[in-house]
Amino acid sequence: MTYFVRKGLFYLVALWAAVTLNFFIPRLMPGTPVDSLMAKLAQRGGQVNPETRRAFELLLGADTDEPLLAQYWSYLGNTLRGEFGVSVSSYPTPVAEVISASLPWTVVLVGIATLLSFLLGVTLGMVVGWRRGTWLDSLIPATTVLAAVPYFWLALILSAVFAGTLGWFPLNGGYDVVLDPGWSLEFIGSAVYHGILPALTIVISSVGGWLLGMRNMMVSTGSEDYVLTAQAKGLRGSRVMLRYAARNAVLPSVAGFAISLGFVVSGSIITEQVFSYPGIGSKLLQAVQNNDYALMQGIFLIITVAVLGANLVVDLLYGLIDPRTRS
C-alpha cells in the first residue's frame, strides 16, 4: 500500500509542476493575445487606442496590470473549475468548447491508428523474432526505412498518390462538408472514409518501431531457460512461442504502448495539417501562431494529464504484475 501511496503523491507533485510550467512558458513568448487582437483590429481599419486595449485585456482575462503571482493563483483556481478562458484564435468561443469539438477527432484517428500499429508491429515482431535468421528478417530494414522517412514527406506522398492520382480517398477534411455532424450512419461513414489515409500514414510510420522492439525481445527471451525447458518437453512450437516467449517479451512493448496512448490526445500536427484534419493538433498550431495563451494552456493541460495518467496506470500495473518493483 505504501508503494501505491508514494506513486500517487509523486504524480500529484508532477501534475502541479506541469501546470505551473504550463502557466509560465507561454508568457515567455514574445507578444500577447491582446497584441494579436489589436493587430487584427488595425488591419481591418478599427480604432486602436489604450481604451480598446484595456477592454480586450479585461475581456480575455489578460490583465497585465495584475501581478504575475496573482495571475498564477487565478489561473490555478480557474483550472480547478475547468475554466480555461476565451480563445483568441476562435474568438469568442471558450477554450473548453474548442477542445471538446476537436479532441474527439484526434482521439479516434490517432487512437485507432496507434492501436493498429501496435498490434501489427507486435505480431510481426513476435513471428520475426521467433523465426530469426529466415527471410522474415527482411521485414526489419523495410519497416525501419519507412519509420525513418520524414513524416510530412510520407503524408504528402500518400496524399498525392492515393488521393490526387488514384482518387481512392478524399484529399483533405474530416468529413463531407455537405453533411451535418451527428451520429447518423452517413456521417460516420464519411468520417471513417476521410480518416483512412491519415490513419494509414500514422500506421506506416510507427509500425517499424514496435516490430523492431518486439523482435529483439523475442530473440532475448528465446534463449531463457524456461523457453528451452518448454521446447525440451516437446510442446508445440506455437504454444511455446505464445505462452512462454511472447507472453514475457511483450511486457516492455505494453508499457510503451500505454505511455504512447497518453500522447494520443496531443494529436499529429503534421498529419492534420497535410490532410486539413479537424483535430487538436491543428488547433494547437493555430494557438501558437496567434499567441493564444488560453487555448495553448488548455491543450497542454489535457496532454499533460493524459500522459501522467498513462504513466501512473503503467506504474500501478507493474506494481501488481511484478511485486519486485514495489521493493
GROMACS .gro file of C-alpha atoms in nm:
model
  327
    1MET     CA    1   0.000   0.000   0.000
    2THR     CA    2   0.291   0.236   0.075
    3TYR     CA    3   0.414   0.187  -0.281
    4PHE     CA    4   0.083   0.299  -0.433
    5VAL     CA    5   0.052   0.597  -0.197
    6ARG     CA    6   0.408   0.705  -0.281
    7LYS     CA    7   0.333   0.680  -0.653
    8GLY     CA    8   0.012   0.880  -0.614
    9LEU     CA    9   0.190   1.160  -0.427
   10PHE     CA   10   0.469   1.167  -0.684
   11TYR     CA   11   0.227   1.213  -0.972
   12LEU     CA   12   0.035   1.482  -0.785
   13VAL     CA   13   0.360   1.679  -0.746
   14ALA     CA   14   0.443   1.614  -1.112
   15LEU     CA   15   0.098   1.741  -1.212
   16TRP     CA   16   0.144   2.060  -1.008
   17ALA     CA   17   0.487   2.119  -1.165
   18ALA     CA   18   0.346   2.064  -1.515
   19VAL     CA   19   0.055   2.300  -1.452
   20THR     CA   20   0.295   2.564  -1.320
   21LEU     CA   21   0.517   2.534  -1.628
   22ASN     CA   22   0.202   2.547  -1.839
   23PHE     CA   23   0.133   2.890  -1.691
   24PHE     CA   24   0.480   3.042  -1.723
   25ILE     CA   25   0.611   2.905  -2.056
   26PRO     CA   26   0.355   3.078  -2.285
   27ARG     CA   27   0.428   3.407  -2.108
   28LEU     CA   28   0.793   3.380  -2.206
   29MET     CA   29   0.694   3.402  -2.572
   30PRO     CA   30   0.712   3.743  -2.743
   31GLY     CA   31   0.380   3.920  -2.779
   32THR     CA   32   0.046   3.866  -2.607
   33PRO     CA   33  -0.304   3.761  -2.713
   34VAL     CA   34  -0.410   4.123  -2.680
   35ASP     CA   35  -0.136   4.229  -2.924
   36SER     CA   36  -0.267   3.971  -3.172
   37LEU     CA   37  -0.623   4.102  -3.148
   38MET     CA   38  -0.508   4.463  -3.171
   39ALA     CA   39  -0.310   4.383  -3.487
   40LYS     CA   40  -0.613   4.218  -3.646
   41LEU     CA   41  -0.828   4.515  -3.549
   42ALA     CA   42  -0.579   4.758  -3.702
   43GLN     CA   43  -0.566   4.557  -4.026
   44ARG     CA   44  -0.942   4.587  -4.059
   45GLY     CA   45  -0.936   4.960  -4.004
   46GLY     CA   46  -1.061   4.954  -3.647
   47GLN     CA   47  -0.979   5.212  -3.384
   48VAL     CA   48  -0.669   5.123  -3.186
   49ASN     CA   49  -0.620   5.315  -2.863
   50PRO     CA   50  -0.541   5.248  -2.494
   51GLU     CA   51  -0.912   5.220  -2.409
   52THR     CA   52  -0.959   4.948  -2.673
   53ARG     CA   53  -0.654   4.761  -2.548
   54ARG     CA   54  -0.780   4.777  -2.189
   55ALA     CA   55  -1.119   4.645  -2.300
   56PHE     CA   56  -0.953   4.348  -2.473
   57GLU     CA   57  -0.742   4.274  -2.164
   58LEU     CA   58  -1.047   4.262  -1.940
   59LEU     CA   59  -1.245   4.060  -2.192
   60LEU     CA   60  -0.973   3.794  -2.224
   61GLY     CA   61  -0.878   3.794  -1.858
   62ALA     CA   62  -0.525   3.900  -1.954
   63ASP     CA   63  -0.492   4.183  -1.708
   64THR     CA   64  -0.126   4.285  -1.744
   65ASP     CA   65  -0.160   4.531  -1.456
   66GLU     CA   66  -0.218   4.242  -1.216
   67PRO     CA   67   0.098   4.100  -1.052
   68LEU     CA   68   0.224   3.775  -1.206
   69LEU     CA   69   0.178   3.582  -0.882
   70ALA     CA   70  -0.184   3.696  -0.858
   71GLN     CA   71  -0.238   3.587  -1.219
   72TYR     CA   72  -0.089   3.248  -1.128
   73TRP     CA   73  -0.328   3.193  -0.837
   74SER     CA   74  -0.622   3.299  -1.051
   75TYR     CA   75  -0.506   3.056  -1.317
   76LEU     CA   76  -0.489   2.768  -1.067
   77GLY     CA   77  -0.839   2.845  -0.940
   78ASN     CA   78  -0.984   2.866  -1.290
   79THR     CA   79  -0.812   2.541  -1.387
   80LEU     CA   80  -0.964   2.355  -1.094
   81ARG     CA   81  -1.307   2.483  -1.201
   82GLY     CA   82  -1.248   2.383  -1.563
   83GLU     CA   83  -1.249   2.743  -1.682
   84PHE     CA   84  -0.975   2.799  -1.940
   85GLY     CA   85  -1.085   3.137  -2.071
   86VAL     CA   86  -1.173   3.257  -2.419
   87SER     CA   87  -0.981   3.151  -2.728
   88VAL     CA   88  -0.830   3.436  -2.929
   89SER     CA   89  -0.785   3.229  -3.245
   90SER     CA   90  -1.151   3.115  -3.228
   91TYR     CA   91  -1.289   3.428  -3.062
   92PRO     CA   92  -1.532   3.446  -2.885
   93THR     CA   93  -1.558   3.068  -2.836
   94PRO     CA   94  -1.449   2.943  -2.490
   95VAL     CA   95  -1.140   2.722  -2.485
   96ALA     CA   96  -1.335   2.431  -2.336
   97GLU     CA   97  -1.569   2.430  -2.637
   98VAL     CA   98  -1.280   2.446  -2.885
   99ILE     CA   99  -1.110   2.148  -2.718
  100SER     CA  100  -1.430   1.944  -2.683
  101ALA     CA  101  -1.508   1.997  -3.052
  102SER     CA  102  -1.164   1.894  -3.184
  103LEU     CA  103  -1.043   1.638  -2.928
  104PRO     CA  104  -1.278   1.351  -3.031
  105TRP     CA  105  -1.149   1.370  -3.389
  106THR     CA  106  -0.789   1.331  -3.272
  107VAL     CA  107  -0.861   1.060  -3.014
  108VAL     CA  108  -1.047   0.845  -3.267
  109LEU     CA  109  -0.797   0.893  -3.550
  110VAL     CA  110  -0.468   0.874  -3.360
  111GLY     CA  111  -0.602   0.627  -3.103
  112ILE     CA  112  -0.717   0.372  -3.360
  113ALA     CA  113  -0.403   0.422  -3.571
  114THR     CA  114  -0.179   0.376  -3.264
  115LEU     CA  115  -0.366   0.060  -3.164
  116LEU     CA  116  -0.341  -0.085  -3.516
  117SER     CA  117   0.030  -0.008  -3.547
  118PHE     CA  118   0.095  -0.163  -3.205
  119LEU     CA  119  -0.096  -0.485  -3.279
  120LEU     CA  120   0.055  -0.518  -3.625
  121GLY     CA  121   0.410  -0.438  -3.510
  122VAL     CA  122   0.399  -0.667  -3.205
  123THR     CA  123   0.250  -0.956  -3.404
  124LEU     CA  124   0.505  -0.926  -3.683
  125GLY     CA  125   0.787  -0.878  -3.432
  126MET     CA  126   0.682  -1.190  -3.245
  127VAL     CA  127   0.688  -1.405  -3.560
  128VAL     CA  128   1.009  -1.250  -3.695
  129GLY     CA  129   1.188  -1.286  -3.362
  130TRP     CA  130   1.078  -1.647  -3.319
  131ARG     CA  131   1.190  -1.737  -3.672
  132ARG     CA  132   1.503  -1.523  -3.669
  133GLY     CA  133   1.755  -1.586  -3.942
  134THR     CA  134   1.488  -1.661  -4.203
  135TRP     CA  135   1.363  -1.445  -4.489
  136LEU     CA  136   1.124  -1.278  -4.244
  137ASP     CA  137   1.417  -1.074  -4.112
  138SER     CA  138   1.398  -0.876  -4.437
  139LEU     CA  139   1.087  -0.707  -4.295
  140ILE     CA  140   1.300  -0.519  -4.044
  141PRO     CA  141   1.501  -0.300  -4.287
  142ALA     CA  142   1.187  -0.222  -4.488
  143THR     CA  143   0.983  -0.107  -4.187
  144THR     CA  144   1.281   0.075  -4.036
  145VAL     CA  145   1.327   0.275  -4.357
  146LEU     CA  146   0.959   0.369  -4.354
  147ALA     CA  147   0.990   0.480  -3.992
  148ALA     CA  148   1.292   0.695  -4.082
  149VAL     CA  149   1.113   0.871  -4.368
  150PRO     CA  150   1.024   1.231  -4.275
  151TYR     CA  151   0.666   1.230  -4.153
  152PHE     CA  152   0.543   1.521  -4.364
  153TRP     CA  153   0.703   1.372  -4.677
  154LEU     CA  154   0.528   1.038  -4.626
  155ALA     CA  155   0.195   1.216  -4.572
  156LEU     CA  156   0.243   1.422  -4.887
  157ILE     CA  157   0.338   1.117  -5.095
  158LEU     CA  158   0.035   0.915  -4.979
  159SER     CA  159  -0.189   1.214  -5.034
  160ALA     CA  160  -0.054   1.272  -5.386
  161VAL     CA  161  -0.076   0.905  -5.490
  162PHE     CA  162  -0.393   0.775  -5.328
  163ALA     CA  163  -0.595   1.098  -5.318
  164GLY     CA  164  -0.458   1.304  -5.605
  165THR     CA  165  -0.361   1.048  -5.872
  166LEU     CA  166  -0.577   0.744  -5.798
  167GLY     CA  167  -0.863   0.931  -5.635
  168TRP     CA  168  -0.935   0.649  -5.391
  169PHE     CA  169  -0.962   0.879  -5.089
  170PRO     CA  170  -1.056   1.243  -5.031
  171LEU     CA  171  -0.770   1.490  -5.040
  172ASN     CA  172  -0.848   1.672  -4.715
  173GLY     CA  173  -1.102   1.734  -4.442
  174GLY     CA  174  -1.256   1.514  -4.174
  175TYR     CA  175  -1.595   1.456  -4.338
  176ASP     CA  176  -1.810   1.559  -4.633
  177VAL     CA  177  -1.895   1.926  -4.577
  178VAL     CA  178  -2.248   1.882  -4.714
  179LEU     CA  179  -2.333   1.660  -4.416
  180ASP     CA  180  -2.436   1.781  -4.072
  181PRO     CA  181  -2.216   1.638  -3.793
  182GLY     CA  182  -2.404   1.382  -3.587
  183TRP     CA  183  -2.441   1.012  -3.514
  184SER     CA  184  -2.603   0.923  -3.844
  185LEU     CA  185  -2.459   0.631  -4.040
  186GLU     CA  186  -2.396   0.857  -4.337
  187PHE     CA  187  -2.185   1.100  -4.134
  188ILE     CA  188  -1.995   0.823  -3.950
  189GLY     CA  189  -1.920   0.652  -4.282
  190SER     CA  190  -1.794   0.980  -4.427
  191ALA     CA  191  -1.572   1.043  -4.123
  192VAL     CA  192  -1.424   0.691  -4.146
  193TYR     CA  193  -1.364   0.732  -4.520
  194HIS     CA  194  -1.184   1.065  -4.469
  195GLY     CA  195  -0.976   0.922  -4.183
  196ILE     CA  196  -0.836   0.616  -4.362
  197LEU     CA  197  -0.549   0.794  -4.536
  198PRO     CA  198  -0.429   0.995  -4.231
  199ALA     CA  199  -0.451   0.680  -4.018
  200LEU     CA  200  -0.254   0.485  -4.279
  201THR     CA  201   0.021   0.746  -4.262
  202ILE     CA  202   0.049   0.707  -3.885
  203VAL     CA  203   0.048   0.326  -3.901
  204ILE     CA  204   0.315   0.303  -4.172
  205SER     CA  205   0.548   0.545  -3.993
  206SER     CA  206   0.519   0.384  -3.648
  207VAL     CA  207   0.481   0.009  -3.706
  208GLY     CA  208   0.856  -0.035  -3.759
  209GLY     CA  209   0.944   0.070  -3.405
  210TRP     CA  210   0.704  -0.180  -3.247
  211LEU     CA  211   0.826  -0.457  -3.480
  212LEU     CA  212   1.194  -0.399  -3.405
  213GLY     CA  213   1.141  -0.375  -3.029
  214MET     CA  214   0.930  -0.692  -3.010
  215ARG     CA  215   1.168  -0.882  -3.238
  216ASN     CA  216   1.469  -0.802  -3.020
  217MET     CA  217   1.283  -0.901  -2.703
  218MET     CA  218   1.174  -1.230  -2.862
  219VAL     CA  219   1.535  -1.309  -2.955
  220SER     CA  220   1.644  -1.239  -2.597
  221THR     CA  221   1.355  -1.430  -2.440
  222GLY     CA  222   1.401  -1.727  -2.674
  223SER     CA  223   1.727  -1.818  -2.502
  224GLU     CA  224   1.582  -1.816  -2.149
  225ASP     CA  225   1.581  -2.141  -1.950
  226TYR     CA  226   1.203  -2.166  -1.921
  227VAL     CA  227   1.166  -2.145  -2.301
  228LEU     CA  228   1.434  -2.408  -2.359
  229THR     CA  229   1.270  -2.630  -2.098
  230ALA     CA  230   0.932  -2.600  -2.269
  231GLN     CA  231   1.090  -2.693  -2.601
  232ALA     CA  232   1.269  -2.989  -2.440
  233LYS     CA  233   0.934  -3.118  -2.311
  234GLY     CA  234   0.815  -3.144  -2.670
  235LEU     CA  235   0.546  -2.875  -2.654
  236ARG     CA  236   0.414  -2.741  -2.983
  237GLY     CA  237   0.623  -2.457  -3.126
  238SER     CA  238   0.323  -2.224  -3.150
  239ARG     CA  239   0.238  -2.282  -2.783
  240VAL     CA  240   0.596  -2.216  -2.672
  241MET     CA  241   0.604  -1.901  -2.883
  242LEU     CA  242   0.276  -1.761  -2.750
  243ARG     CA  243   0.255  -1.888  -2.392
  244TYR     CA  244   0.622  -1.874  -2.292
  245ALA     CA  245   0.828  -1.643  -2.513
  246ALA     CA  246   0.583  -1.378  -2.639
  247ARG     CA  247   0.399  -1.350  -2.308
  248ASN     CA  248   0.714  -1.221  -2.140
  249ALA     CA  249   0.870  -1.044  -2.436
  250VAL     CA  250   0.564  -0.823  -2.486
  251LEU     CA  251   0.580  -0.659  -2.140
  252PRO     CA  252   0.813  -0.371  -2.240
  253SER     CA  253   0.602  -0.309  -2.551
  254VAL     CA  254   0.285  -0.295  -2.340
  255ALA     CA  255   0.447  -0.034  -2.118
  256GLY     CA  256   0.549   0.169  -2.421
  257PHE     CA  257   0.202   0.135  -2.569
  258ALA     CA  258   0.035   0.260  -2.252
  259ILE     CA  259   0.262   0.564  -2.249
  260SER     CA  260   0.204   0.630  -2.620
  261LEU     CA  261  -0.171   0.631  -2.554
  262GLY     CA  262  -0.112   0.928  -2.327
  263PHE     CA  263   0.025   1.119  -2.625
  264VAL     CA  264  -0.278   1.033  -2.839
  265VAL     CA  265  -0.458   1.347  -2.722
  266SER     CA  266  -0.171   1.563  -2.849
  267GLY     CA  267  -0.265   1.458  -3.200
  268SER     CA  268  -0.040   1.453  -3.501
  269ILE     CA  269   0.016   1.812  -3.605
  270ILE     CA  270   0.186   1.734  -3.937
  271THR     CA  271  -0.074   1.478  -4.044
  272GLU     CA  272  -0.360   1.705  -3.950
  273GLN     CA  273  -0.203   1.996  -4.138
  274VAL     CA  274  -0.133   1.794  -4.454
  275PHE     CA  275  -0.483   1.645  -4.465
  276SER     CA  276  -0.659   1.952  -4.315
  277TYR     CA  277  -0.798   1.722  -4.047
  278PRO     CA  278  -1.004   1.895  -3.773
  279GLY     CA  279  -0.807   1.761  -3.478
  280ILE     CA  280  -0.643   1.903  -3.168
  281GLY     CA  281  -0.301   1.925  -3.337
  282SER     CA  282  -0.417   2.185  -3.588
  283LYS     CA  283  -0.579   2.382  -3.305
  284LEU     CA  284  -0.251   2.380  -3.114
  285LEU     CA  285  -0.060   2.512  -3.414
  286GLN     CA  286  -0.326   2.778  -3.464
  287ALA     CA  287  -0.296   2.879  -3.098
  288VAL     CA  288   0.084   2.916  -3.124
  289GLN     CA  289   0.057   3.128  -3.438
  290ASN     CA  290  -0.193   3.363  -3.271
  291ASN     CA  291  -0.030   3.378  -2.925
  292ASP     CA  292  -0.348   3.223  -2.788
  293TYR     CA  293  -0.232   3.162  -2.430
  294ALA     CA  294  -0.567   3.031  -2.310
  295LEU     CA  295  -0.600   2.769  -2.585
  296MET     CA  296  -0.234   2.666  -2.558
  297GLN     CA  297  -0.265   2.620  -2.183
  298GLY     CA  298  -0.588   2.424  -2.219
  299ILE     CA  299  -0.442   2.186  -2.477
  300PHE     CA  300  -0.113   2.144  -2.289
  301LEU     CA  301  -0.307   2.067  -1.972
  302ILE     CA  302  -0.509   1.795  -2.146
  303ILE     CA  303  -0.189   1.645  -2.289
  304THR     CA  304  -0.014   1.661  -1.951
  305VAL     CA  305  -0.298   1.494  -1.763
  306ALA     CA  306  -0.325   1.220  -2.027
  307VAL     CA  307   0.049   1.144  -2.024
  308LEU     CA  308   0.075   1.147  -1.644
  309GLY     CA  309  -0.236   0.931  -1.618
  310ALA     CA  310  -0.094   0.677  -1.863
  311ASN     CA  311   0.236   0.664  -1.675
  312LEU     CA  312   0.053   0.623  -1.343
  313VAL     CA  313  -0.153   0.333  -1.480
  314VAL     CA  314   0.165   0.164  -1.611
  315ASP     CA  315   0.342   0.204  -1.275
  316LEU     CA  316   0.045   0.068  -1.081
  317LEU     CA  317   0.002  -0.226  -1.319
  318TYR     CA  318   0.370  -0.313  -1.295
  319GLY     CA  319   0.343  -0.298  -0.919
  320LEU     CA  320   0.063  -0.555  -0.934
  321ILE     CA  321   0.223  -0.777  -1.200
  322ASP     CA  322   0.577  -0.776  -1.063
  323PRO     CA  323   0.598  -0.742  -0.682
  324ARG     CA  324   0.973  -0.683  -0.709
  325THR     CA  325   0.906  -0.328  -0.836
  326ARG     CA  326   0.740  -0.240  -0.504
  327SER     CA  327   1.054  -0.306  -0.302
   0.00000   0.00000   0.00000
